[in-house]
Amino acid sequence: MATLSFILGIIGNVISLLVFVSPIKTFWEVVKKKSTENYKGEPYIMTLLSTSLWTLYGEIKPDGLLVMTVNGAGAVLQLVYVVLFLVYAPRERKVKTAKLVAVLDVVVLGAVIAVTLLAIHGTKRLMFVGILCTGLTIGMYAAPLSVMRRVVKSKSVEYMPFLLSFFLFLNAGVWSAYAVLVKDIYIGVANGSGFVLGSAQLVLYVMYMNKCEAIKEGIKMSSPLEVV
């Protein structure tokens, strides 16, 4: 069972890294255009906080190396994204983003690390960080609910990127299985919730992708300005 959990952990590391590097294309465009345009910095700020806390969790958890390595790499990548966003964001948005970074990724993260290492001891230390990580991860997996609502209302999957939804679903599924094997309730609850929400996203995609194509075809056929 230990071998199987290690294999699943390695697979989870690979998939998680693919998810973490997915914004590289976006930020390559940001650097070329020297502007963040309509992109928002909040997702990267929150992911930086989340990956940093999971790195701490992996460090204090016995046999938590696989959790620590992937989230450590994720935290470094998110830090790069946040710095690039601050460099190329318009002045007003730059100030707001910097304040959010200072509060969440400096003050809150620093306070959690200090309390964990100085004020809490024994198994309570792992419990404290695990609960924080679980709550934050569930919130991040639940973030696409607004997109799902938009898909249902518009009957279009235009704003739901399939590959990202699929890899998040796959990532949550692999880490859920890993959590079962190593008996980690925090990783299990966090990623189990992500697996359920990811499944719901894929179901919606299957339900509405044909309708979306039908709508596009209808618009195309009815357009008097079509050029052949």
Short mmCIF file of C-alpha atoms in Angstrom, two decimals:
data_model
loop_
_atom_site.label_atom_id
_atom_site.label_comp_id
_atom_site.label_asym_id
_atom_site.label_seq_id
_atom_site.Cartn_x
_atom_site.Cartn_y
_atom_site.Cartn_z
CA MET A 1 0.00 0.00 0.00
CA ALA A 2 2.91 2.31 0.72
CA THR A 3 4.24 1.74 -2.81
CA LEU A 4 0.84 2.46 -4.36
CA SER A 5 0.44 5.65 -2.32
CA PHE A 6 3.92 6.79 -3.41
CA ILE A 7 3.05 6.16 -7.08
CA LEU A 8 -0.21 8.10 -6.71
CA GLY A 9 1.69 10.89 -4.97
CA ILE A 10 4.14 11.12 -7.89
CA ILE A 11 1.24 11.18 -10.39
CA GLY A 12 -0.44 13.84 -8.27
CA ASN A 13 2.78 15.89 -8.31
CA VAL A 14 2.94 15.75 -12.12
CA ILE A 15 -0.72 16.71 -12.61
CA SER A 16 -0.52 19.47 -10.01
CA LEU A 17 2.55 20.91 -11.73
CA LEU A 18 0.69 20.91 -15.06
CA VAL A 19 -2.09 22.90 -13.38
CA PHE A 20 0.43 25.28 -11.78
CA VAL A 21 2.23 26.00 -15.08
CA SER A 22 -1.00 26.50 -17.07
CA PRO A 23 -1.00 30.33 -16.52
CA ILE A 24 2.45 30.68 -18.16
CA LYS A 25 0.84 31.36 -21.55
CA THR A 26 -1.33 34.08 -19.99
CA PHE A 27 1.63 35.81 -18.37
CA TRP A 28 3.72 35.49 -21.50
CA GLU A 29 1.05 37.61 -23.20
CA VAL A 30 1.06 40.02 -20.25
CA VAL A 31 4.82 40.50 -20.55
CA LYS A 32 4.66 40.98 -24.34
CA LYS A 33 1.84 43.52 -24.08
CA LYS A 34 3.23 45.05 -20.88
CA SER A 35 -0.31 45.07 -19.49
CA THR A 36 -2.49 42.79 -17.37
CA GLU A 37 -5.54 43.99 -19.36
CA ASN A 38 -8.69 42.52 -17.77
CA TYR A 39 -6.96 39.71 -15.89
CA LYS A 40 -7.45 39.55 -12.13
CA GLY A 41 -4.67 38.99 -9.61
CA GLU A 42 -6.81 37.54 -6.80
CA PRO A 43 -6.67 33.88 -7.97
CA TYR A 44 -2.86 33.90 -7.97
CA ILE A 45 -2.69 35.65 -4.59
CA MET A 46 -5.04 33.09 -3.05
CA THR A 47 -3.21 30.17 -4.67
CA LEU A 48 0.10 31.53 -3.33
CA LEU A 49 -1.38 31.51 0.18
CA SER A 50 -2.85 28.03 -0.31
CA THR A 51 0.31 26.42 -1.72
CA SER A 52 2.43 28.07 0.99
CA LEU A 53 0.19 26.66 3.73
CA TRP A 54 0.19 23.18 2.13
CA THR A 55 3.99 23.39 1.95
CA LEU A 56 4.03 24.09 5.69
CA TYR A 57 1.61 21.19 6.22
CA GLY A 58 3.86 18.83 4.25
CA GLU A 59 6.90 19.97 6.22
CA ILE A 60 5.41 19.26 9.65
CA LYS A 61 3.57 16.08 8.58
CA PRO A 62 5.48 12.79 8.90
CA ASP A 63 6.08 11.41 5.39
CA GLY A 64 4.73 14.63 3.90
CA LEU A 65 7.56 15.03 1.36
CA LEU A 66 5.37 14.67 -1.73
CA VAL A 67 2.90 17.25 -0.43
CA MET A 68 5.70 19.64 0.45
CA THR A 69 7.59 19.38 -2.86
CA VAL A 70 4.68 19.95 -5.23
CA ASN A 71 3.21 22.80 -3.20
CA GLY A 72 6.64 24.35 -2.71
CA ALA A 73 7.08 24.40 -6.49
CA GLY A 74 3.55 25.75 -6.86
CA ALA A 75 4.24 28.53 -4.35
CA VAL A 76 7.35 29.62 -6.28
CA LEU A 77 5.39 29.74 -9.56
CA GLN A 78 2.51 31.67 -7.96
CA LEU A 79 4.99 34.14 -6.49
CA VAL A 80 6.39 34.74 -9.99
CA TYR A 81 2.86 35.29 -11.35
CA VAL A 82 2.01 37.73 -8.56
CA VAL A 83 5.23 39.71 -9.10
CA LEU A 84 4.58 39.92 -12.85
CA PHE A 85 1.01 41.04 -12.17
CA LEU A 86 2.27 43.80 -9.85
CA VAL A 87 4.83 44.94 -12.43
CA TYR A 88 2.40 45.19 -15.35
CA ALA A 89 -0.91 46.10 -13.66
CA PRO A 90 -2.31 49.65 -14.04
CA ARG A 91 -1.39 51.92 -11.12
CA GLU A 92 -4.77 51.79 -9.33
CA ARG A 93 -5.06 48.01 -9.61
CA LYS A 94 -1.39 47.64 -8.69
CA VAL A 95 -1.97 49.44 -5.38
CA LYS A 96 -5.06 47.33 -4.54
CA THR A 97 -3.25 44.12 -5.48
CA ALA A 98 -0.18 45.05 -3.42
CA LYS A 99 -2.38 45.68 -0.37
CA LEU A 100 -4.05 42.27 -0.81
CA VAL A 101 -0.66 40.57 -1.16
CA ALA A 102 0.57 42.32 1.99
CA VAL A 103 -2.48 41.22 3.99
CA LEU A 104 -2.86 37.62 2.80
CA ASP A 105 0.59 36.48 1.68
CA VAL A 106 2.64 38.39 4.26
CA VAL A 107 0.58 39.16 7.38
CA VAL A 108 -1.82 36.19 7.40
CA LEU A 109 0.76 33.66 6.20
CA GLY A 110 3.37 35.01 8.60
CA ALA A 111 0.92 34.88 11.51
CA VAL A 112 -0.05 31.28 10.72
CA ILE A 113 3.59 30.20 10.52
CA ALA A 114 4.45 31.99 13.77
CA VAL A 115 1.47 30.56 15.67
CA THR A 116 2.11 27.07 14.28
CA LEU A 117 5.79 26.97 15.18
CA LEU A 118 5.76 28.95 18.44
CA ALA A 119 2.36 28.53 20.10
CA ILE A 120 1.09 25.08 19.07
CA HIS A 121 2.77 21.77 19.73
CA GLY A 122 2.31 18.07 19.06
CA THR A 123 -0.58 16.73 16.96
CA LYS A 124 -2.52 19.98 17.40
CA ARG A 125 0.03 21.70 15.15
CA LEU A 126 -0.81 19.44 12.22
CA MET A 127 -4.53 19.74 12.96
CA PHE A 128 -4.38 23.56 13.00
CA VAL A 129 -2.60 23.85 9.65
CA GLY A 130 -4.63 20.99 8.13
CA ILE A 131 -7.96 22.66 8.92
CA LEU A 132 -6.78 25.96 7.43
CA CYS A 133 -5.51 24.23 4.30
CA THR A 134 -8.73 22.24 3.89
CA GLY A 135 -10.99 25.28 4.25
CA LEU A 136 -8.94 27.35 1.82
CA THR A 137 -8.75 24.56 -0.77
CA ILE A 138 -12.50 23.90 -0.63
CA GLY A 139 -13.09 27.62 -1.18
CA MET A 140 -10.78 27.61 -4.21
CA TYR A 141 -12.43 24.53 -5.72
CA ALA A 142 -15.82 26.20 -5.17
CA ALA A 143 -14.70 29.39 -6.97
CA PRO A 144 -15.89 28.17 -10.42
CA LEU A 145 -19.50 27.90 -9.15
CA SER A 146 -20.19 31.33 -10.64
CA VAL A 147 -18.93 30.08 -14.00
CA MET A 148 -21.14 26.99 -13.70
CA ARG A 149 -24.14 29.23 -13.02
CA ARG A 150 -23.26 31.24 -16.11
CA VAL A 151 -23.06 28.06 -18.21
CA VAL A 152 -26.55 27.01 -17.10
CA LYS A 153 -28.04 30.46 -17.79
CA SER A 154 -26.37 30.97 -21.16
CA LYS A 155 -26.43 27.30 -22.17
CA SER A 156 -22.90 27.83 -23.42
CA VAL A 157 -19.55 26.39 -22.29
CA GLU A 158 -17.61 29.23 -23.90
CA TYR A 159 -16.36 30.49 -20.53
CA MET A 160 -15.57 27.05 -19.08
CA PRO A 161 -12.16 25.87 -20.35
CA PHE A 162 -12.45 22.10 -20.69
CA LEU A 163 -8.77 21.19 -20.22
CA LEU A 164 -8.43 23.20 -17.01
CA SER A 165 -11.65 21.71 -15.62
CA PHE A 166 -10.52 18.21 -16.60
CA PHE A 167 -7.07 18.51 -15.03
CA LEU A 168 -8.51 19.98 -11.81
CA PHE A 169 -10.95 17.04 -11.69
CA LEU A 170 -8.13 14.56 -12.34
CA ASN A 171 -5.85 16.26 -9.82
CA ALA A 172 -8.52 16.15 -7.09
CA GLY A 173 -9.29 12.51 -7.86
CA VAL A 174 -5.67 11.36 -7.64
CA TRP A 175 -5.00 13.24 -4.40
CA SER A 176 -8.27 11.93 -2.93
CA ALA A 177 -7.12 8.36 -3.63
CA TYR A 178 -3.71 9.20 -2.16
CA ALA A 179 -5.40 10.56 0.98
CA VAL A 180 -7.39 7.35 1.42
CA LEU A 181 -4.24 5.22 1.19
CA VAL A 182 -2.23 7.31 3.65
CA LYS A 183 -5.30 8.01 5.84
CA ASP A 184 -5.01 11.80 5.68
CA ILE A 185 -8.38 13.37 6.44
CA TYR A 186 -7.33 16.92 5.52
CA ILE A 187 -6.04 16.08 2.04
CA GLY A 188 -9.03 13.75 1.61
CA VAL A 189 -11.75 16.26 2.52
CA ALA A 190 -10.14 19.09 0.53
CA ASN A 191 -9.65 17.08 -2.65
CA GLY A 192 -12.80 15.01 -2.22
CA SER A 193 -14.77 18.24 -2.39
CA GLY A 194 -12.76 19.25 -5.44
CA PHE A 195 -13.47 15.90 -7.08
CA VAL A 196 -17.24 16.33 -6.59
CA LEU A 197 -17.22 19.91 -7.89
CA GLY A 198 -14.92 18.96 -10.76
CA SER A 199 -17.28 16.13 -11.72
CA ALA A 200 -20.17 18.60 -11.74
CA GLN A 201 -18.23 20.91 -14.08
CA LEU A 202 -17.53 18.08 -16.53
CA VAL A 203 -21.18 16.96 -16.45
CA LEU A 204 -22.25 20.51 -17.28
CA TYR A 205 -19.72 20.65 -20.09
CA VAL A 206 -21.09 17.45 -21.64
CA MET A 207 -24.68 18.67 -21.23
CA TYR A 208 -24.16 22.04 -22.89
CA MET A 209 -21.30 21.63 -25.38
CA ASN A 210 -23.62 20.38 -28.16
CA LYS A 211 -26.15 23.12 -27.42
CA CYS A 212 -23.37 25.67 -27.67
CA GLU A 213 -22.36 24.31 -31.10
CA ALA A 214 -26.00 24.27 -32.21
CA ILE A 215 -26.42 27.92 -31.20
CA LYS A 216 -23.28 28.89 -33.12
CA GLU A 217 -24.46 27.00 -36.19
CA GLY A 218 -27.86 28.67 -35.98
CA ILE A 219 -26.26 32.12 -35.81
CA LYS A 220 -23.99 31.25 -38.71
CA MET A 221 -26.84 29.99 -40.93
CA SER A 222 -29.06 32.99 -40.17
CA SER A 223 -26.37 35.63 -40.75
CA PRO A 224 -26.94 37.60 -43.97
CA LEU A 225 -23.35 38.90 -43.87
CA GLU A 226 -21.68 35.52 -44.20
CA VAL A 227 -18.75 35.51 -46.60
CA VAL A 228 -17.80 32.25 -48.30
#
